[in-house]
Short mmCIF file of C-alpha atoms in Angstrom, two decimals:
data_model
loop_
_atom_site.label_atom_id
_atom_site.label_comp_id
_atom_site.label_asym_id
_atom_site.label_seq_id
_atom_site.Cartn_x
_atom_site.Cartn_y
_atom_site.Cartn_z
CA MET A 1 -104.08 -19.24 126.26
CA THR A 2 -100.82 -21.03 125.56
CA CYS A 3 -97.41 -19.81 126.71
CA LYS A 4 -94.08 -21.22 125.54
CA GLN A 5 -90.70 -19.67 126.18
CA ALA A 6 -91.00 -15.98 125.35
CA LEU A 7 -94.29 -16.34 123.54
CA VAL A 8 -97.88 -16.03 124.72
CA LEU A 9 -100.55 -17.19 122.30
CA CYS A 10 -104.15 -16.09 122.47
CA PHE A 11 -106.69 -17.30 119.92
CA THR A 12 -110.41 -16.79 119.43
CA VAL A 13 -112.47 -19.59 117.92
CA ALA A 14 -115.77 -18.88 116.18
CA PRO A 15 -118.31 -21.62 115.40
CA MET A 16 -117.95 -21.18 111.63
CA LEU A 17 -115.08 -22.82 109.81
CA ALA A 18 -112.47 -20.55 108.25
CA VAL A 19 -111.82 -20.66 104.55
CA ALA A 20 -108.96 -23.14 104.31
CA ASP A 21 -107.05 -21.20 101.67
CA ASN A 22 -106.89 -17.98 103.69
CA LEU A 23 -105.43 -18.33 107.18
CA ARG A 24 -105.25 -14.96 108.92
CA PHE A 25 -102.97 -13.97 111.78
CA GLN A 26 -102.67 -10.85 113.91
CA VAL A 27 -99.48 -10.33 115.96
CA THR A 28 -99.32 -7.87 118.86
CA ASP A 29 -96.87 -6.78 121.54
CA ALA A 30 -97.87 -8.17 124.96
CA GLY A 31 -96.33 -5.15 126.68
CA ASN A 32 -98.30 -2.40 125.00
CA GLY A 33 -100.91 -4.12 122.82
CA LYS A 34 -99.56 -2.54 119.64
CA PRO A 35 -99.28 -4.44 116.35
CA LEU A 36 -95.90 -6.03 115.67
CA ALA A 37 -94.35 -5.64 112.26
CA ASP A 38 -91.64 -8.03 111.03
CA ALA A 39 -93.10 -11.10 112.76
CA VAL A 40 -92.66 -14.25 110.68
CA ILE A 41 -95.33 -16.98 110.66
CA VAL A 42 -94.16 -20.32 109.26
CA LEU A 43 -96.64 -23.07 108.38
CA PRO A 44 -95.78 -26.81 108.26
CA LEU A 45 -96.02 -26.90 104.48
CA PRO A 46 -92.82 -27.51 102.50
CA VAL A 47 -92.43 -25.33 99.44
CA ASP A 48 -90.17 -26.07 96.53
CA GLU A 49 -89.20 -22.52 95.67
CA THR A 50 -86.68 -21.78 93.00
CA THR A 51 -83.56 -19.99 94.10
CA ALA A 52 -84.09 -16.26 93.67
CA ASP A 53 -81.70 -13.38 93.95
CA ALA A 54 -82.44 -10.95 96.78
CA ARG A 55 -81.07 -7.61 97.95
CA MET A 56 -80.38 -6.50 101.53
CA VAL A 57 -79.75 -2.79 101.03
CA GLN A 58 -77.86 -0.48 103.36
CA GLU A 59 -79.60 2.87 103.25
CA ASN A 60 -79.72 5.69 105.80
CA ARG A 61 -77.43 3.49 107.90
CA GLN A 62 -80.06 0.78 108.15
CA PHE A 63 -80.58 -2.65 106.64
CA VAL A 64 -83.56 -2.53 104.28
CA PRO A 65 -85.62 -4.57 104.75
CA HIS A 66 -85.02 -5.06 108.47
CA VAL A 67 -86.26 -8.67 108.14
CA MET A 68 -85.94 -10.72 104.96
CA VAL A 69 -87.16 -14.30 104.45
CA VAL A 70 -85.58 -16.38 101.68
CA PRO A 71 -85.52 -20.05 100.61
CA PRO A 72 -82.31 -22.06 101.00
CA GLY A 73 -79.85 -21.51 98.20
CA THR A 74 -80.69 -17.84 97.70
CA ASP A 75 -77.93 -15.44 96.67
CA VAL A 76 -78.28 -12.16 98.56
CA ALA A 77 -76.57 -8.97 97.38
CA PHE A 78 -75.65 -6.24 99.85
CA PRO A 79 -75.65 -2.94 97.92
CA ASN A 80 -74.51 0.11 99.89
CA ARG A 81 -76.51 3.23 98.98
CA ASP A 82 -75.05 5.39 101.74
CA ASN A 83 -72.30 7.95 101.30
CA THR A 84 -70.23 6.10 103.88
CA GLN A 85 -68.66 2.65 103.83
CA HIS A 86 -70.07 -0.37 105.62
CA HIS A 87 -68.55 -3.58 106.97
CA VAL A 88 -71.28 -6.23 107.02
CA TYR A 89 -70.88 -9.45 108.99
CA SER A 90 -72.70 -12.29 110.74
CA PHE A 91 -71.63 -14.85 113.34
CA SER A 92 -74.90 -16.83 113.14
CA PRO A 93 -74.56 -20.63 112.84
CA ALA A 94 -76.87 -20.63 109.81
CA LYS A 95 -74.41 -18.36 107.97
CA THR A 96 -71.12 -16.88 109.11
CA PHE A 97 -69.65 -14.37 106.69
CA GLU A 98 -67.96 -11.00 106.41
CA ILE A 99 -67.95 -8.31 103.70
CA GLU A 100 -65.09 -6.03 104.62
CA LEU A 101 -65.23 -2.25 104.36
CA TYR A 102 -66.87 -1.31 101.06
CA ALA A 103 -68.96 1.18 99.13
CA GLY A 104 -71.31 0.50 96.24
CA VAL A 105 -72.06 -3.14 95.44
CA PRO A 106 -69.77 -6.03 96.50
CA GLU A 107 -68.35 -8.10 93.68
CA ALA A 108 -70.23 -11.25 94.65
CA PRO A 109 -73.48 -11.95 96.55
CA VAL A 110 -73.62 -14.13 99.65
CA ASN A 111 -75.30 -17.54 99.33
CA PHE A 112 -77.60 -18.65 102.15
CA GLY A 113 -77.88 -22.43 101.93
CA THR A 114 -78.77 -23.45 105.49
CA THR A 115 -82.12 -22.89 107.18
CA GLY A 116 -82.12 -20.74 110.30
CA VAL A 117 -81.91 -17.17 111.56
CA VAL A 118 -79.01 -15.00 110.41
CA GLU A 119 -78.35 -11.81 112.37
CA LEU A 120 -76.53 -9.04 110.50
CA GLY A 121 -74.39 -6.24 111.90
CA CYS A 122 -72.08 -3.50 110.66
CA ASN A 123 -68.69 -3.09 112.28
CA ILE A 124 -68.71 0.63 111.47
CA HIS A 125 -72.20 1.59 112.62
CA ASP A 126 -73.23 0.03 115.92
CA GLN A 127 -76.92 0.79 115.49
CA MET A 128 -77.29 -1.23 112.29
CA GLN A 129 -79.00 -4.58 112.68
CA GLY A 130 -80.83 -6.79 110.21
CA PHE A 131 -82.06 -10.37 109.92
CA ILE A 132 -82.31 -12.95 107.17
CA LEU A 133 -84.50 -15.94 107.97
CA VAL A 134 -83.86 -18.92 105.71
CA THR A 135 -86.73 -21.41 105.48
CA ASP A 136 -88.09 -24.00 103.07
CA GLN A 137 -91.58 -23.79 104.60
CA HIS A 138 -94.61 -21.70 103.60
CA HIS A 139 -94.41 -18.39 105.44
CA GLY A 140 -95.56 -14.79 105.75
CA VAL A 141 -94.23 -11.59 107.33
CA THR A 142 -96.39 -9.08 109.16
CA ARG A 143 -96.20 -5.42 108.21
CA GLU A 144 -97.00 -2.26 110.18
CA GLN A 145 -100.50 -3.40 111.18
CA GLY A 146 -99.20 -6.72 112.50
CA ALA A 147 -101.38 -8.75 110.13
CA VAL A 148 -100.62 -11.42 107.56
CA SER A 149 -102.71 -13.88 105.52
CA LEU A 150 -101.41 -17.19 104.22
CA ASP A 151 -102.91 -19.51 101.63
CA TRP A 152 -103.48 -23.12 102.58
CA PRO A 153 -104.40 -25.99 100.22
CA ASP A 154 -108.02 -27.08 100.57
CA GLU A 155 -107.09 -30.75 100.32
CA ARG A 156 -104.73 -30.66 103.31
CA PRO A 157 -105.90 -30.80 106.96
CA LEU A 158 -105.47 -27.54 108.82
CA PRO A 159 -102.27 -27.48 110.88
CA ASP A 160 -102.51 -27.49 114.65
CA GLN A 161 -99.12 -25.85 115.07
CA VAL A 162 -97.23 -22.94 113.53
CA ARG A 163 -93.76 -21.53 114.06
CA VAL A 164 -93.32 -17.89 115.02
CA TRP A 165 -90.32 -15.58 115.08
CA HIS A 166 -89.68 -11.91 115.76
CA PRO A 167 -86.37 -10.00 116.00
CA ARG A 168 -87.22 -8.76 119.52
CA LEU A 169 -88.01 -12.12 121.09
CA VAL A 170 -85.82 -12.74 124.13
CA ASN A 171 -84.23 -15.62 122.20
CA ASN A 172 -84.36 -14.44 118.61
CA THR A 173 -81.98 -17.10 117.32
CA GLU A 174 -84.72 -19.73 116.96
CA LEU A 175 -88.32 -20.03 115.85
CA VAL A 176 -90.90 -20.95 118.47
CA ASP A 177 -93.40 -23.80 117.97
CA VAL A 178 -96.93 -22.77 118.95
CA ALA A 179 -100.13 -24.80 119.12
CA VAL A 180 -103.03 -23.06 117.35
CA ASP A 181 -106.67 -23.64 116.49
CA LEU A 182 -107.34 -22.47 112.95
CA THR A 183 -110.97 -23.60 112.71
CA GLY A 184 -112.39 -20.20 113.61
CA SER A 185 -113.46 -17.51 111.17
CA ASP A 186 -111.60 -14.72 112.96
CA PRO A 187 -107.86 -14.08 112.69
CA VAL A 188 -105.68 -15.99 115.12
CA THR A 189 -104.12 -13.46 117.49
CA LEU A 190 -100.55 -14.11 118.56
CA THR A 191 -99.43 -11.97 121.51
CA LEU A 192 -95.66 -11.93 121.88
CA ASN A 193 -93.55 -11.06 124.90
CA VAL A 194 -90.80 -9.09 123.20
CA ARG A 195 -88.01 -6.84 124.35
CA PRO A 196 -88.74 -3.11 124.15
CA GLU A 197 -87.11 -0.98 121.51
CA PRO A 198 -84.44 0.94 123.45
CA GLU A 199 -82.55 3.84 121.98
CA THR A 200 -79.43 1.65 121.98
CA ASP A 201 -79.89 -2.10 121.79
CA SER A 202 -77.55 -4.01 124.14
CA SER A 203 -77.67 -7.01 121.80
CA LEU A 204 -76.04 -4.85 119.14
CA GLN A 205 -73.32 -3.83 121.56
CA ARG A 206 -72.64 -7.50 122.40
CA LEU A 207 -72.44 -8.31 118.68
CA GLN A 208 -69.97 -5.47 118.13
CA GLN A 209 -67.83 -6.57 121.08
CA ARG A 210 -67.68 -10.14 119.78
CA PHE A 211 -66.60 -8.90 116.36
CA ARG A 212 -63.80 -6.80 117.83
CA GLU A 213 -62.59 -9.63 120.06
CA LEU A 214 -62.31 -11.92 117.04
#
């Protein structure tokens, strides 16, 4: 078992070698043992992705998807499908921007050119929170069952370290480096110490207060 910062890693190694082109991960909540959706696994494999347009939708007063991963240089549109206006902003070092009160689709998308974690908020609706993770590395995002599989080139040695991120990590502004053993046939289980999901997230309140002070 390896523990670093807010992350606890548990992995099971079987005697058989895993298929190198299918690395499997399972991410769970250390507090309750439940699968964790929206966890991002990043492998040390640079990818030369072309810049693609993406959409971070506001719908039912939520950012959809809650977590989006894009390569550097991606233009992200922020269409508003609600019957109320939104005021989207971020103070994250990777991208600071503001789309003032609007309905429909803003005239221009926002370009995300720097790698890192970008936290999104809405100055009108305190409960709205979303994340855009910008990376030029091979990655995958877990869904409701907390699982994700990633391809790996047969000709490359298996990595002994991955980077992990989740929006409810105590420090969710950075990815965490984690040592792993990927030579087993079973999925590597990552058990994360994350903050619970309260009815009102204090981090959102702090983000709102900072916006209003500025």
